[in-house]
Coordinates of C-alpha atoms in Angstrom, one line a residue:
M65 CA 0.0 0.1 0.0
K66 CA 2.8 2.2 0.9
Q67 CA 4.6 1.6 -2.5
S68 CA 1.3 2.1 -4.3
H69 CA 0.6 5.3 -2.6
I70 CA 4.3 6.7 -3.4
A71 CA 3.8 5.5 -7.2
G72 CA 0.6 7.4 -7.2
I73 CA 2.1 10.5 -5.9
A74 CA 5.0 10.1 -8.3
L75 CA 2.5 9.7 -11.0
T76 CA 0.5 12.6 -10.3
F77 CA 3.6 14.8 -10.1
C78 CA 4.8 13.8 -13.4
I79 CA 1.4 14.4 -15.0
A80 CA 1.4 17.9 -13.3
F81 CA 4.9 18.6 -14.5
F82 CA 4.2 17.6 -18.2
A83 CA 1.1 19.5 -18.2
G84 CA 2.7 22.5 -17.1
A85 CA 5.6 22.3 -19.7
L86 CA 3.1 21.9 -22.3
F87 CA 1.2 24.9 -21.2
T88 CA 4.4 26.9 -20.9
N89 CA 5.1 26.1 -24.3
V90 CA 1.8 26.9 -25.7
L91 CA 2.2 30.4 -24.0
A92 CA 5.6 30.9 -25.4
Y93 CA 4.6 30.1 -29.1
N94 CA 3.9 33.4 -30.4
P95 CA 3.9 33.2 -34.2
E96 CA 4.5 36.4 -36.3
P97 CA 1.4 37.9 -37.8
P98 CA 1.2 36.9 -41.4
A99 CA 2.8 39.5 -43.7
P100 CA 0.4 42.2 -45.3
S101 CA -0.9 41.3 -48.7
L102 CA -2.7 43.1 -51.6
R103 CA -4.8 42.3 -54.6
Q104 CA -2.8 40.9 -57.4
N105 CA -4.6 42.2 -60.5
V106 CA -3.2 45.3 -62.2
Y107 CA -6.5 46.0 -63.5
G108 CA -7.6 47.9 -60.5
L109 CA -4.1 47.8 -58.9
P110 CA -4.3 49.3 -55.2
L111 CA -1.0 50.9 -55.3
S112 CA -2.4 53.5 -52.7
E113 CA -3.5 50.6 -50.6
M114 CA -0.1 49.3 -50.6
W115 CA 1.4 52.6 -49.4
A116 CA -1.0 52.6 -46.4
I117 CA 0.3 49.2 -45.4
V118 CA 3.8 50.3 -45.6
R119 CA 3.3 53.5 -44.0
D120 CA 1.5 52.0 -40.9
Q121 CA 4.0 49.1 -40.7
T122 CA 7.3 50.8 -40.9
G123 CA 6.1 53.8 -38.7
I124 CA 7.8 56.5 -41.0
E125 CA 6.7 60.1 -40.5
N126 CA 4.3 60.2 -43.6
S127 CA 5.2 63.9 -44.7
T128 CA 9.0 63.0 -45.2
A129 CA 8.5 60.1 -47.6
V130 CA 10.0 60.5 -51.1
L131 CA 9.9 58.1 -53.8
G132 CA 12.9 56.4 -55.5
D133 CA 12.6 53.8 -58.2
F134 CA 9.6 51.8 -59.0
W135 CA 9.4 48.5 -61.0
L136 CA 6.3 46.6 -61.9
V137 CA 6.0 43.4 -64.3
I138 CA 2.7 42.3 -65.5
D139 CA 1.6 39.1 -67.2
G140 CA -0.5 38.5 -70.1
D141 CA -3.5 38.3 -67.8
G142 CA -2.9 41.3 -65.8
A143 CA -1.6 39.5 -62.5
V144 CA 1.4 41.3 -60.8
E145 CA 4.7 39.2 -61.2
Q146 CA 6.9 41.6 -59.7
L147 CA 6.5 44.9 -57.8
N148 CA 9.5 46.7 -56.2
F149 CA 9.9 50.2 -55.0
E150 CA 12.3 52.3 -53.1
F151 CA 11.5 55.2 -50.8
Y152 CA 13.3 57.5 -48.1
G153 CA 11.7 58.8 -45.0
D154 CA 12.2 59.8 -41.3
D155 CA 11.7 57.2 -38.6
A156 CA 12.1 58.5 -35.1
G157 CA 14.3 61.2 -36.3
L158 CA 16.5 59.0 -38.3
L159 CA 16.8 59.1 -42.2
R160 CA 16.2 55.6 -43.6
W161 CA 16.0 54.0 -47.1
Y162 CA 13.4 51.5 -47.6
R163 CA 12.9 48.8 -50.3
V164 CA 9.6 47.3 -50.7
A165 CA 8.7 44.2 -52.7
A166 CA 5.3 42.5 -53.6
S167 CA 5.3 38.9 -54.6
S168 CA 3.4 37.2 -57.1
T169 CA 1.2 36.0 -54.1
G170 CA 0.5 39.5 -53.1
K171 CA 2.6 39.4 -49.9
V172 CA 4.3 42.7 -49.0
T173 CA 7.8 42.6 -47.5
W174 CA 10.3 45.3 -47.0
D175 CA 13.8 46.1 -45.5
S176 CA 15.6 49.3 -44.7
R177 CA 18.9 50.9 -43.5
K178 CA 20.0 54.2 -42.3
V179 CA 21.2 56.8 -44.7
E180 CA 22.7 60.4 -44.6
K181 CA 20.9 62.0 -47.4
A182 CA 17.6 61.6 -49.6
P183 CA 17.4 62.4 -53.2
P184 CA 15.0 65.0 -54.4
G185 CA 11.5 63.7 -55.4
E186 CA 7.8 63.4 -54.6
H187 CA 5.8 61.6 -51.9
P188 CA 5.1 58.1 -53.1
L189 CA 1.3 58.4 -52.9
I190 CA 1.3 61.3 -55.6
L191 CA 2.8 59.0 -57.9
F192 CA 0.9 55.9 -56.9
T193 CA -2.3 57.4 -57.4
E194 CA -1.4 58.0 -60.9
I195 CA 0.4 54.8 -61.9
E196 CA -2.4 52.8 -60.8
R197 CA -4.8 54.3 -63.1
I198 CA -2.7 53.9 -66.2
P199 CA -4.8 52.1 -68.9
Y200 CA -2.7 49.0 -69.0
R201 CA -5.1 47.2 -71.4
E202 CA -4.6 50.0 -74.1
L203 CA -0.8 49.6 -73.7
A204 CA -0.3 45.9 -73.7
D205 CA 0.6 44.0 -77.0
E206 CA -0.7 40.5 -78.1
N207 CA 1.3 38.7 -75.2
G208 CA 0.1 41.2 -72.6
I209 CA 3.4 41.3 -70.5
L210 CA 4.2 44.8 -69.4
I211 CA 7.2 46.2 -67.7
V212 CA 6.6 49.6 -65.9
S213 CA 9.8 51.6 -64.7
V214 CA 9.5 54.9 -63.0
G215 CA 12.6 57.0 -62.1
S216 CA 13.2 60.5 -60.9
Q217 CA 14.9 62.8 -63.3
S218 CA 16.3 66.3 -63.3
G219 CA 18.3 69.0 -65.5
G220 CA 18.0 69.3 -69.1
L221 CA 16.4 66.5 -71.1
G222 CA 14.2 66.2 -74.2
Y223 CA 11.8 63.5 -75.3
D224 CA 10.4 63.0 -78.9
A225 CA 7.7 61.0 -80.1
G226 CA 9.6 60.2 -83.3
Y227 CA 11.8 58.0 -81.3
R228 CA 9.1 56.4 -79.0
P229 CA 5.5 57.2 -78.3
L230 CA 5.0 60.0 -75.6
F231 CA 1.7 60.3 -73.5
A232 CA 0.4 62.7 -70.9
L233 CA -1.6 60.9 -68.3
R234 CA -4.9 62.6 -67.2
Q235 CA -7.5 60.7 -64.9
G236 CA -6.5 57.3 -66.4
E237 CA -6.5 58.6 -70.0
I238 CA -3.4 58.8 -72.1
I239 CA -3.1 61.8 -74.5
P240 CA -0.6 61.5 -77.2
L241 CA 2.3 64.2 -77.1
K242 CA 4.8 65.2 -80.0
S243 CA 7.7 66.4 -77.7
V244 CA 8.7 67.3 -74.2
A245 CA 11.6 69.1 -73.0
F246 CA 12.6 69.9 -69.4
N247 CA 15.2 72.3 -68.0
T248 CA 14.8 72.4 -64.4
T249 CA 16.5 71.4 -61.0
E250 CA 13.1 70.4 -59.8
P251 CA 12.6 66.7 -60.0
W252 CA 10.1 65.0 -62.3
Y253 CA 9.3 61.2 -62.8
S254 CA 9.3 59.4 -66.4
I255 CA 7.1 56.5 -66.4
D256 CA 8.5 54.1 -68.9
V257 CA 6.5 51.2 -70.3
S258 CA 7.9 48.4 -72.0
H259 CA 6.6 45.1 -74.2
G260 CA 8.0 42.1 -72.5
T261 CA 8.9 38.7 -73.6
K262 CA 10.2 35.5 -72.2
D263 CA 12.9 33.4 -73.6
G264 CA 15.6 31.0 -72.4
S265 CA 17.5 33.9 -70.6
G266 CA 14.4 35.3 -68.7
L267 CA 12.3 38.4 -69.3
V268 CA 13.3 40.8 -72.1
G269 CA 11.7 44.2 -72.4
T270 CA 11.4 46.4 -75.6
H271 CA 10.8 50.1 -74.7
Y272 CA 7.4 51.0 -76.0
C273 CA 6.5 54.5 -74.6
T274 CA 7.1 57.1 -72.1
I275 CA 4.2 58.7 -70.0
F276 CA 4.2 61.8 -68.0
T277 CA 1.6 63.1 -65.2
L278 CA 0.2 66.3 -65.7
R279 CA 1.9 67.5 -62.5
D280 CA 5.1 66.7 -63.9
L281 CA 4.5 68.4 -67.2
T282 CA 3.7 71.7 -65.4
R283 CA 7.5 71.5 -64.8
A284 CA 8.6 71.1 -68.4
E285 CA 10.1 74.1 -70.4
R286 CA 8.1 72.8 -73.7
V287 CA 5.4 70.5 -74.4
Y288 CA 3.9 70.0 -78.0
C289 CA 0.9 68.2 -79.2
P290 CA 1.0 66.0 -82.3
D291 CA -0.3 68.8 -84.3
G292 CA 2.6 71.1 -83.3
E293 CA 0.4 73.2 -81.0
L294 CA 1.6 73.8 -77.4
F295 CA 0.0 71.5 -74.8
W296 CA -1.2 73.3 -71.8
P297 CA -2.0 71.1 -68.7
P298 CA -5.5 72.1 -67.4
P299 CA -5.8 74.2 -64.2
G300 CA -5.4 72.1 -61.0
S301 CA -2.7 69.7 -62.5
S302 CA -0.2 70.5 -59.9
P303 CA -1.7 69.6 -56.5
A304 CA -0.2 71.0 -53.4
G305 CA 0.4 67.6 -51.8
V306 CA -1.1 64.6 -49.9
D307 CA -3.4 64.9 -47.1
G308 CA -3.7 68.4 -47.4
L309 CA 0.0 69.2 -46.5
S310 CA 1.1 71.8 -48.8
G311 CA 4.5 71.1 -50.5
L312 CA 4.5 67.7 -49.5
G313 CA 7.2 65.3 -50.9
V314 CA 9.4 67.6 -52.7
V315 CA 13.0 67.4 -50.9
S316 CA 16.2 68.9 -51.7

């Protein structure tokens, strides 16, 4: 009886020990939340939605954000195969560079590092609200693969439709242009669209056209329509900024 009683106590102790250990392990297991994601089809691409995700998750001061490069690859059905962009912004008083990527499954990830200086440019949301409204169906060729590359420019630079088509982007509509000439220290962004093909070496792009937002065309020295007339961006083409913050995004 005594041995049975001792064995019973030992068994109870073991059960209590393992139950406690299991409970501790359950409490200690705290998986990371799933990475944010966005819809995958470019026909309705929610870039402004992506910016809201990145802004909230990184904790940057929104008014300090400046867009760097942007790269987008779309397949023949409009699905996003690659989406990457870079931007700069302040986080707790430190200037940081960020690189953001959205995978073909829609998962959004990023990394960052401290930097000493940010290049001049615009707030990401100003460009994103324009880029997401590009009429991609009109620009795609028969295989449907498109490559969209956006980069900041400055100085003296000219564009001519005799070399490749030029367009102004107005509320999701593309308007043909004959030529555009810039001569300014203010930054502007060229939106270059290429037709893509896949071969044994991977993805190959052939530059098809260059697009400018109306906001950027207000910075041009000269803009001509196909008939040779001067192109005048309509009033209100150069908004003050984002979220009502005057001058937001232009950094020198």
